[in-house]
Amino acid sequence: MRKKIVAGNWKMNTTVAEGVALAKAVVELAGQTPDNVGLIVAPPFTHLCCVADVLKGSKVELSAQNCADHESGAYTGEVAVNMLASAGCQWTILGHSERRQYYGETDEKLVEKVRLALAGGLKVILCVGENLDQREAGKHFDVVSEQTKNVLFNFTAEDMKSIVIAYEPVWAIGTGKTATAQQAEEIHACIRKVIAEKFGEAVAEDLTILYGGSCKPSNAKELFAEKDIDGGLIGGAALKADSFIEIAKSF
Ligand code: PGA
């Protein structure tokens, strides 16, 4: 049975004190979520050590929102995988559309980042998703398949055990416009098929594929009921512990 996961991407929100308080509230409520649902929070870099302390002994795991595409050295402003691991991260999000759109993250760079993350013992949540123009031009299946192939076809079936994919249609992120369960499901099924073609059915069946984009307590149940949707990557609704936990209770 593949793992179900609800991950909170805090983006560039909260001070350290606010982040610690949010993490404490999540830990307090985590017991209400089903045992088979993994919980992850992804605070900003500055919060990681403090939040790691809060999460200790709980079921909630820690993720970064990005990592450097180099191992170490003269890369001012960057944060390397070994730093994230030593701060207590088990995961990093990579390829979020905001990184692709505003910070020039390319599939090529992502291959390097995924490689470094896995080599450094981190698991990866790799984001893929089409923008509104691509959806309206009917290119969403192609765009998402290409992003998936461009990055993940450089890895092995063994590597895939440490990788989760998040499908996040850009037009649904932070807009309040959620993809319908059917729109999300058909892309998730397509991603699983792409993975099956390269790595085989067993790897594809084991792969956790999350949906992200205005996922909230009121729509999570319907999304998570789809057979290829294994949880969510949550932005806005993860900034309140009770709505984040409510989403995780939606399976
Ligand atoms: P949202 O963000 O839930 O605020 O739409 C999701 C994400 O970008 O990860």
PDB file of C-alpha atoms and ligand atoms in Angstrom:
ATOM      1  CA  MET A   1       0.000   0.000   0.000  1.00  0.00           C
ATOM      2  CA  ARG A   2       1.448   3.358  -0.961  1.00  0.00           C
ATOM      3  CA  LYS A   3       1.847   5.973   1.706  1.00  0.00           C
ATOM      4  CA  LYS A   4      -0.680   8.757   2.163  1.00  0.00           C
ATOM      5  CA  ILE A   5       0.825  12.118   3.017  1.00  0.00           C
ATOM      6  CA  VAL A   6      -0.382  15.597   3.836  1.00  0.00           C
ATOM      7  CA  ALA A   7       2.410  18.165   3.660  1.00  0.00           C
ATOM      8  CA  GLY A   8       2.218  21.823   4.642  1.00  0.00           C
ATOM      9  CA  ASN A   9       4.214  24.257   2.518  1.00  0.00           C
ATOM     10  CA  TRP A  10       4.451  27.390   4.637  1.00  0.00           C
ATOM     11  CA  LYS A  11       6.178  29.323   1.825  1.00  0.00           C
ATOM     12  CA  MET A  12       7.549  32.713   2.956  1.00  0.00           C
ATOM     13  CA  ASN A  13       5.205  33.081   5.908  1.00  0.00           C
ATOM     14  CA  THR A  14       5.559  33.325   9.714  1.00  0.00           C
ATOM     15  CA  THR A  15       8.317  34.637  11.956  1.00  0.00           C
ATOM     16  CA  VAL A  16      10.370  32.058  13.841  1.00  0.00           C
ATOM     17  CA  ALA A  17       8.168  32.466  16.934  1.00  0.00           C
ATOM     18  CA  GLU A  18       4.985  32.135  14.878  1.00  0.00           C
ATOM     19  CA  GLY A  19       6.406  29.094  13.087  1.00  0.00           C
ATOM     20  CA  VAL A  20       7.306  27.395  16.350  1.00  0.00           C
ATOM     21  CA  ALA A  21       3.804  28.083  17.682  1.00  0.00           C
ATOM     22  CA  LEU A  22       2.253  26.668  14.482  1.00  0.00           C
ATOM     23  CA  ALA A  23       4.445  23.564  14.676  1.00  0.00           C
ATOM     24  CA  LYS A  24       3.468  23.054  18.336  1.00  0.00           C
ATOM     25  CA  ALA A  25      -0.201  23.306  17.444  1.00  0.00           C
ATOM     26  CA  VAL A  26       0.230  20.795  14.597  1.00  0.00           C
ATOM     27  CA  VAL A  27       2.015  18.347  16.919  1.00  0.00           C
ATOM     28  CA  GLU A  28      -0.731  18.736  19.511  1.00  0.00           C
ATOM     29  CA  LEU A  29      -3.439  17.825  16.987  1.00  0.00           C
ATOM     30  CA  ALA A  30      -1.434  15.220  15.055  1.00  0.00           C
ATOM     31  CA  GLY A  31      -2.825  12.413  17.211  1.00  0.00           C
ATOM     32  CA  GLN A  32      -6.249  12.989  15.633  1.00  0.00           C
ATOM     33  CA  THR A  33      -5.006  11.969  12.194  1.00  0.00           C
ATOM     34  CA  PRO A  34      -5.116   8.370  10.942  1.00  0.00           C
ATOM     35  CA  ASP A  35      -1.937   6.347  11.655  1.00  0.00           C
ATOM     36  CA  ASN A  36      -1.434   5.613   7.971  1.00  0.00           C
ATOM     37  CA  VAL A  37      -1.366   9.292   6.998  1.00  0.00           C
ATOM     38  CA  GLY A  38       2.089  10.880   7.145  1.00  0.00           C
ATOM     39  CA  LEU A  39       2.345  14.541   8.127  1.00  0.00           C
ATOM     40  CA  ILE A  40       5.090  16.879   6.929  1.00  0.00           C
ATOM     41  CA  VAL A  41       5.665  20.582   7.534  1.00  0.00           C
ATOM     42  CA  ALA A  42       7.931  22.723   5.357  1.00  0.00           C
ATOM     43  CA  PRO A  43       8.812  25.979   7.134  1.00  0.00           C
ATOM     44  CA  PRO A  44      11.294  28.584   5.843  1.00  0.00           C
ATOM     45  CA  PHE A  45      15.013  27.777   6.270  1.00  0.00           C
ATOM     46  CA  THR A  46      15.402  30.083   9.292  1.00  0.00           C
ATOM     47  CA  HIS A  47      12.837  28.061  11.257  1.00  0.00           C
ATOM     48  CA  LEU A  48      14.123  24.561  10.597  1.00  0.00           C
ATOM     49  CA  CYS A  49      16.257  23.944  13.713  1.00  0.00           C
ATOM     50  CA  CYS A  50      13.644  25.350  16.097  1.00  0.00           C
ATOM     51  CA  VAL A  51      10.795  23.500  14.411  1.00  0.00           C
ATOM     52  CA  ALA A  52      12.857  20.278  14.378  1.00  0.00           C
ATOM     53  CA  ASP A  53      13.016  20.511  18.189  1.00  0.00           C
ATOM     54  CA  VAL A  54       9.245  20.893  18.396  1.00  0.00           C
ATOM     55  CA  LEU A  55       8.620  17.895  16.109  1.00  0.00           C
ATOM     56  CA  LYS A  56      10.934  15.531  17.993  1.00  0.00           C
ATOM     57  CA  GLY A  57       9.089  12.395  19.119  1.00  0.00           C
ATOM     58  CA  SER A  58       5.955  13.260  17.092  1.00  0.00           C
ATOM     59  CA  LYS A  59       4.730  11.764  13.820  1.00  0.00           C
ATOM     60  CA  VAL A  60       5.290  15.061  11.999  1.00  0.00           C
ATOM     61  CA  GLU A  61       8.299  15.139   9.677  1.00  0.00           C
ATOM     62  CA  LEU A  62      10.306  18.165   8.587  1.00  0.00           C
ATOM     63  CA  SER A  63      10.901  19.397   5.055  1.00  0.00           C
ATOM     64  CA  ALA A  64      12.781  22.262   3.466  1.00  0.00           C
ATOM     65  CA  GLN A  65      11.170  24.176   0.605  1.00  0.00           C
ATOM     66  CA  ASN A  66      14.240  24.036  -1.647  1.00  0.00           C
ATOM     67  CA  CYS A  67      17.939  23.156  -1.626  1.00  0.00           C
ATOM     68  CA  ALA A  68      21.063  24.337  -3.433  1.00  0.00           C
ATOM     69  CA  ASP A  69      22.212  22.761  -6.685  1.00  0.00           C
ATOM     70  CA  HIS A  70      25.765  22.487  -5.354  1.00  0.00           C
ATOM     71  CA  GLU A  71      27.205  20.516  -2.477  1.00  0.00           C
ATOM     72  CA  SER A  72      29.057  23.340  -0.717  1.00  0.00           C
ATOM     73  CA  GLY A  73      31.278  26.329  -1.353  1.00  0.00           C
ATOM     74  CA  ALA A  74      31.056  29.883  -2.644  1.00  0.00           C
ATOM     75  CA  TYR A  75      27.320  30.120  -3.369  1.00  0.00           C
ATOM     76  CA  THR A  76      26.204  33.097  -1.304  1.00  0.00           C
ATOM     77  CA  GLY A  77      22.648  32.843  -0.054  1.00  0.00           C
ATOM     78  CA  GLU A  78      22.204  29.146  -0.856  1.00  0.00           C
ATOM     79  CA  VAL A  79      21.475  26.289   1.558  1.00  0.00           C
ATOM     80  CA  ALA A  80      23.012  22.871   0.915  1.00  0.00           C
ATOM     81  CA  VAL A  81      21.504  19.446   1.472  1.00  0.00           C
ATOM     82  CA  ASN A  82      23.891  18.505   4.295  1.00  0.00           C
ATOM     83  CA  MET A  83      22.874  21.700   6.110  1.00  0.00           C
ATOM     84  CA  LEU A  84      19.214  20.758   5.805  1.00  0.00           C
ATOM     85  CA  ALA A  85      19.868  17.218   7.018  1.00  0.00           C
ATOM     86  CA  SER A  86      21.902  18.515   9.953  1.00  0.00           C
ATOM     87  CA  ALA A  87      19.073  20.913  10.813  1.00  0.00           C
ATOM     88  CA  GLY A  88      16.742  17.916  11.138  1.00  0.00           C
ATOM     89  CA  CYS A  89      15.061  17.734   7.725  1.00  0.00           C
ATOM     90  CA  GLN A  90      13.989  14.394   6.322  1.00  0.00           C
ATOM     91  CA  TRP A  91      12.550  15.954   3.166  1.00  0.00           C
ATOM     92  CA  THR A  92      12.879  18.776   0.706  1.00  0.00           C
ATOM     93  CA  ILE A  93      10.300  20.148  -1.699  1.00  0.00           C
ATOM     94  CA  LEU A  94      11.836  20.740  -5.141  1.00  0.00           C
ATOM     95  CA  GLY A  95      10.600  22.360  -8.326  1.00  0.00           C
ATOM     96  CA  HIS A  96       7.704  24.258  -6.823  1.00  0.00           C
ATOM     97  CA  SER A  97       6.091  26.384  -9.545  1.00  0.00           C
ATOM     98  CA  GLU A  98       6.986  29.547  -7.632  1.00  0.00           C
ATOM     99  CA  ARG A  99      10.652  28.514  -7.859  1.00  0.00           C
ATOM    100  CA  ARG A 100      10.274  27.663 -11.535  1.00  0.00           C
ATOM    101  CA  GLN A 101       8.453  30.927 -12.263  1.00  0.00           C
ATOM    102  CA  TYR A 102      10.355  33.466 -10.144  1.00  0.00           C
ATOM    103  CA  TYR A 103      13.804  31.925  -9.622  1.00  0.00           C
ATOM    104  CA  GLY A 104      14.591  30.308 -12.940  1.00  0.00           C
ATOM    105  CA  GLU A 105      14.397  26.735 -11.684  1.00  0.00           C
ATOM    106  CA  THR A 106      14.768  24.503 -14.739  1.00  0.00           C
ATOM    107  CA  ASP A 107      14.272  20.758 -15.098  1.00  0.00           C
ATOM    108  CA  GLU A 108      18.028  20.531 -15.646  1.00  0.00           C
ATOM    109  CA  LYS A 109      18.778  22.205 -12.333  1.00  0.00           C
ATOM    110  CA  LEU A 110      16.186  20.005 -10.686  1.00  0.00           C
ATOM    111  CA  VAL A 111      17.952  16.851 -11.820  1.00  0.00           C
ATOM    112  CA  GLU A 112      21.032  18.063  -9.951  1.00  0.00           C
ATOM    113  CA  LYS A 113      19.040  19.058  -6.884  1.00  0.00           C
ATOM    114  CA  VAL A 114      17.206  15.730  -6.717  1.00  0.00           C
ATOM    115  CA  ARG A 115      20.519  13.910  -7.144  1.00  0.00           C
ATOM    116  CA  LEU A 116      22.130  15.874  -4.298  1.00  0.00           C
ATOM    117  CA  ALA A 117      19.083  15.530  -2.042  1.00  0.00           C
ATOM    118  CA  LEU A 118      18.936  11.756  -2.439  1.00  0.00           C
ATOM    119  CA  ALA A 119      22.711  11.406  -2.030  1.00  0.00           C
ATOM    120  CA  GLY A 120      22.446  13.438   1.174  1.00  0.00           C
ATOM    121  CA  GLY A 121      19.720  11.208   2.581  1.00  0.00           C
ATOM    122  CA  LEU A 122      16.746  13.517   2.020  1.00  0.00           C
ATOM    123  CA  LYS A 123      13.478  12.415   0.491  1.00  0.00           C
ATOM    124  CA  VAL A 124      12.041  14.637  -2.216  1.00  0.00           C
ATOM    125  CA  ILE A 125       8.630  16.091  -2.979  1.00  0.00           C
ATOM    126  CA  LEU A 126       8.972  17.011  -6.655  1.00  0.00           C
ATOM    127  CA  CYS A 127       6.359  19.480  -7.918  1.00  0.00           C
ATOM    128  CA  VAL A 128       5.002  19.464 -11.456  1.00  0.00           C
ATOM    129  CA  GLY A 129       2.079  21.319 -12.991  1.00  0.00           C
ATOM    130  CA  GLU A 130       0.849  23.315 -15.950  1.00  0.00           C
ATOM    131  CA  ASN A 131      -0.021  27.019 -16.033  1.00  0.00           C
ATOM    132  CA  LEU A 132      -3.319  28.474 -17.209  1.00  0.00           C
ATOM    133  CA  ASP A 133      -2.215  29.078 -20.829  1.00  0.00           C
ATOM    134  CA  GLN A 134      -0.993  25.513 -21.108  1.00  0.00           C
ATOM    135  CA  ARG A 135      -4.246  24.165 -19.662  1.00  0.00           C
ATOM    136  CA  GLU A 136      -6.362  26.316 -21.977  1.00  0.00           C
ATOM    137  CA  ALA A 137      -4.313  25.151 -24.959  1.00  0.00           C
ATOM    138  CA  GLY A 138      -5.054  21.564 -23.923  1.00  0.00           C
ATOM    139  CA  LYS A 139      -1.370  20.867 -23.271  1.00  0.00           C
ATOM    140  CA  HIS A 140      -1.638  19.918 -19.579  1.00  0.00           C
ATOM    141  CA  PHE A 141      -1.002  16.204 -20.032  1.00  0.00           C
ATOM    142  CA  ASP A 142       2.058  16.892 -22.203  1.00  0.00           C
ATOM    143  CA  VAL A 143       3.514  19.548 -19.900  1.00  0.00           C
ATOM    144  CA  VAL A 144       3.184  17.414 -16.778  1.00  0.00           C
ATOM    145  CA  SER A 145       4.483  14.271 -18.524  1.00  0.00           C
ATOM    146  CA  GLU A 146       7.493  16.188 -19.858  1.00  0.00           C
ATOM    147  CA  GLN A 147       8.347  17.735 -16.469  1.00  0.00           C
ATOM    148  CA  THR A 148       8.088  14.302 -14.863  1.00  0.00           C
ATOM    149  CA  LYS A 149      10.229  12.615 -17.513  1.00  0.00           C
ATOM    150  CA  ASN A 150      12.831  15.398 -17.749  1.00  0.00           C
ATOM    151  CA  VAL A 151      13.645  15.097 -14.084  1.00  0.00           C
ATOM    152  CA  LEU A 152      12.802  11.604 -12.922  1.00  0.00           C
ATOM    153  CA  PHE A 153      13.934   9.556 -15.906  1.00  0.00           C
ATOM    154  CA  ASN A 154      17.490  10.327 -14.764  1.00  0.00           C
ATOM    155  CA  PHE A 155      16.931   8.220 -11.647  1.00  0.00           C
ATOM    156  CA  THR A 156      16.482   4.556 -10.746  1.00  0.00           C
ATOM    157  CA  ALA A 157      13.596   2.489  -9.429  1.00  0.00           C
ATOM    158  CA  GLU A 158      15.454   2.394  -6.108  1.00  0.00           C
ATOM    159  CA  ASP A 159      15.630   6.212  -6.062  1.00  0.00           C
ATOM    160  CA  MET A 160      11.877   6.377  -6.674  1.00  0.00           C
ATOM    161  CA  LYS A 161      11.320   4.940  -3.177  1.00  0.00           C
ATOM    162  CA  SER A 162      12.523   8.294  -1.801  1.00  0.00           C
ATOM    163  CA  ILE A 163      10.511  10.470  -4.179  1.00  0.00           C
ATOM    164  CA  VAL A 164       6.958  11.785  -3.972  1.00  0.00           C
ATOM    165  CA  ILE A 165       5.387  13.796  -6.795  1.00  0.00           C
ATOM    166  CA  ALA A 166       3.083  16.745  -6.155  1.00  0.00           C
ATOM    167  CA  TYR A 167       0.808  17.746  -9.012  1.00  0.00           C
ATOM    168  CA  GLU A 168       0.098  21.442  -8.598  1.00  0.00           C
ATOM    169  CA  PRO A 169      -1.730  23.165 -11.449  1.00  0.00           C
ATOM    170  CA  VAL A 170      -0.301  26.675 -11.328  1.00  0.00           C
ATOM    171  CA  TRP A 171      -3.716  28.235 -11.975  1.00  0.00           C
ATOM    172  CA  ALA A 172      -5.025  26.659  -8.782  1.00  0.00           C
ATOM    173  CA  ILE A 173      -2.229  27.744  -6.435  1.00  0.00           C
ATOM    174  CA  GLY A 174      -3.304  30.412  -3.976  1.00  0.00           C
ATOM    175  CA  THR A 175      -6.179  31.405  -6.254  1.00  0.00           C
ATOM    176  CA  GLY A 176      -9.000  29.666  -4.446  1.00  0.00           C
ATOM    177  CA  LYS A 177      -9.652  27.822  -7.732  1.00  0.00           C
ATOM    178  CA  THR A 178      -9.200  24.120  -7.060  1.00  0.00           C
ATOM    179  CA  ALA A 179      -8.894  21.588  -9.830  1.00  0.00           C
ATOM    180  CA  THR A 180     -11.959  19.373  -9.730  1.00  0.00           C
ATOM    181  CA  ALA A 181     -11.337  15.918  -8.341  1.00  0.00           C
ATOM    182  CA  GLN A 182     -11.735  14.584 -11.869  1.00  0.00           C
ATOM    183  CA  GLN A 183      -9.266  17.077 -13.388  1.00  0.00           C
ATOM    184  CA  ALA A 184      -6.713  16.175 -10.717  1.00  0.00           C
ATOM    185  CA  GLU A 185      -7.344  12.441 -10.952  1.00  0.00           C
ATOM    186  CA  GLU A 186      -6.783  12.287 -14.711  1.00  0.00           C
ATOM    187  CA  ILE A 187      -3.406  14.003 -14.371  1.00  0.00           C
ATOM    188  CA  HIS A 188      -2.403  11.818 -11.417  1.00  0.00           C
ATOM    189  CA  ALA A 189      -3.291   8.722 -13.433  1.00  0.00           C
ATOM    190  CA  CYS A 190      -1.246  10.092 -16.338  1.00  0.00           C
ATOM    191  CA  ILE A 191       1.795  10.670 -14.096  1.00  0.00           C
ATOM    192  CA  ARG A 192       1.470   7.144 -12.706  1.00  0.00           C
ATOM    193  CA  LYS A 193       1.361   5.780 -16.269  1.00  0.00           C
ATOM    194  CA  VAL A 194       4.504   7.704 -17.240  1.00  0.00           C
ATOM    195  CA  ILE A 195       6.285   6.288 -14.200  1.00  0.00           C
ATOM    196  CA  ALA A 196       5.027   2.765 -14.952  1.00  0.00           C
ATOM    197  CA  GLU A 197       6.342   2.938 -18.516  1.00  0.00           C
ATOM    198  CA  LYS A 198       9.846   3.701 -17.301  1.00  0.00           C
ATOM    199  CA  PHE A 199      10.109   1.939 -13.941  1.00  0.00           C
ATOM    200  CA  GLY A 200       7.392  -0.734 -14.099  1.00  0.00           C
ATOM    201  CA  GLU A 201       3.956  -1.183 -12.534  1.00  0.00           C
ATOM    202  CA  ALA A 202       5.193  -1.978  -9.025  1.00  0.00           C
ATOM    203  CA  VAL A 203       7.169   1.263  -8.706  1.00  0.00           C
ATOM    204  CA  ALA A 204       4.246   3.262 -10.123  1.00  0.00           C
ATOM    205  CA  GLU A 205       1.802   1.601  -7.738  1.00  0.00           C
ATOM    206  CA  ASP A 206       4.019   2.461  -4.754  1.00  0.00           C
ATOM    207  CA  LEU A 207       4.493   6.095  -5.768  1.00  0.00           C
ATOM    208  CA  THR A 208       2.730   8.672  -3.615  1.00  0.00           C
ATOM    209  CA  ILE A 209       1.253  11.463  -5.758  1.00  0.00           C
ATOM    210  CA  LEU A 210      -0.045  14.528  -3.919  1.00  0.00           C
ATOM    211  CA  TYR A 211      -2.425  17.190  -5.184  1.00  0.00           C
ATOM    212  CA  GLY A 212      -1.708  20.862  -4.458  1.00  0.00           C
ATOM    213  CA  GLY A 213      -3.563  24.061  -5.318  1.00  0.00           C
ATOM    214  CA  SER A 214      -6.195  25.577  -3.020  1.00  0.00           C
ATOM    215  CA  CYS A 215      -6.706  22.257  -1.257  1.00  0.00           C
ATOM    216  CA  LYS A 216      -8.648  22.887   1.956  1.00  0.00           C
ATOM    217  CA  PRO A 217     -10.873  21.098   4.466  1.00  0.00           C
ATOM    218  CA  SER A 218     -13.963  21.652   2.301  1.00  0.00           C
ATOM    219  CA  ASN A 219     -12.568  19.955  -0.820  1.00  0.00           C
ATOM    220  CA  ALA A 220      -9.931  17.525   0.486  1.00  0.00           C
ATOM    221  CA  LYS A 221     -12.356  14.644   1.015  1.00  0.00           C
ATOM    222  CA  GLU A 222     -13.509  14.641  -2.593  1.00  0.00           C
ATOM    223  CA  LEU A 223      -9.947  14.918  -3.934  1.00  0.00           C
ATOM    224  CA  PHE A 224      -8.537  12.221  -1.658  1.00  0.00           C
ATOM    225  CA  ALA A 225     -11.335   9.825  -2.610  1.00  0.00           C
ATOM    226  CA  GLU A 226      -9.819   9.518  -6.097  1.00  0.00           C
ATOM    227  CA  LYS A 227      -7.770   6.385  -6.559  1.00  0.00           C
ATOM    228  CA  ASP A 228      -4.567   8.074  -7.732  1.00  0.00           C
ATOM    229  CA  ILE A 229      -4.609  11.005  -5.286  1.00  0.00           C
ATOM    230  CA  ASP A 230      -2.588  10.041  -2.220  1.00  0.00           C
ATOM    231  CA  GLY A 231      -2.746  13.270  -0.258  1.00  0.00           C
ATOM    232  CA  GLY A 232      -1.984  16.941  -0.574  1.00  0.00           C
ATOM    233  CA  LEU A 233       0.660  19.626  -0.627  1.00  0.00           C
ATOM    234  CA  ILE A 234      -1.075  22.425   1.202  1.00  0.00           C
ATOM    235  CA  GLY A 235      -0.142  26.111   1.113  1.00  0.00           C
ATOM    236  CA  GLY A 236      -2.563  28.633   2.591  1.00  0.00           C
ATOM    237  CA  ALA A 237      -4.618  26.103   4.562  1.00  0.00           C
ATOM    238  CA  ALA A 238      -1.438  24.774   6.241  1.00  0.00           C
ATOM    239  CA  LEU A 239      -0.869  28.080   8.044  1.00  0.00           C
ATOM    240  CA  LYS A 240      -3.596  27.190  10.545  1.00  0.00           C
ATOM    241  CA  ALA A 241      -3.021  23.979  12.480  1.00  0.00           C
ATOM    242  CA  ASP A 242      -6.698  23.070  12.676  1.00  0.00           C
ATOM    243  CA  SER A 243      -7.368  23.352   8.938  1.00  0.00           C
ATOM    244  CA  PHE A 244      -4.141  21.469   8.137  1.00  0.00           C
ATOM    245  CA  ILE A 245      -5.135  18.642  10.492  1.00  0.00           C
ATOM    246  CA  GLU A 246      -8.728  18.686   9.206  1.00  0.00           C
ATOM    247  CA  ILE A 247      -7.346  18.040   5.713  1.00  0.00           C
ATOM    248  CA  ALA A 248      -5.282  15.111   7.009  1.00  0.00           C
ATOM    249  CA  LYS A 249      -8.434  13.668   8.562  1.00  0.00           C
ATOM    250  CA  SER A 250     -10.196  13.729   5.170  1.00  0.00           C
ATOM    251  CA  PHE A 251      -9.109  10.272   3.983  1.00  0.00           C
TER     252      PHE A 251
HETATM  253  P1  PGA B   1      -2.161  26.752  -1.918  1.00  0.00           P
HETATM  254  O1  PGA B   1      -0.638  26.392  -2.273  1.00  0.00           O
HETATM  255  O2  PGA B   1      -2.702  25.590  -1.112  1.00  0.00           O
HETATM  256  O3  PGA B   1      -2.077  28.021  -1.111  1.00  0.00           O
HETATM  257  O4  PGA B   1      -2.880  26.919  -3.209  1.00  0.00           O
HETATM  258  C1  PGA B   1      -0.244  25.088  -2.564  1.00  0.00           C
HETATM  259  C2  PGA B   1       1.233  25.060  -2.917  1.00  0.00           C
HETATM  260  O5  PGA B   1       1.656  25.942  -3.686  1.00  0.00           O
HETATM  261  O6  PGA B   1       1.993  24.204  -2.458  1.00  0.00           O
END
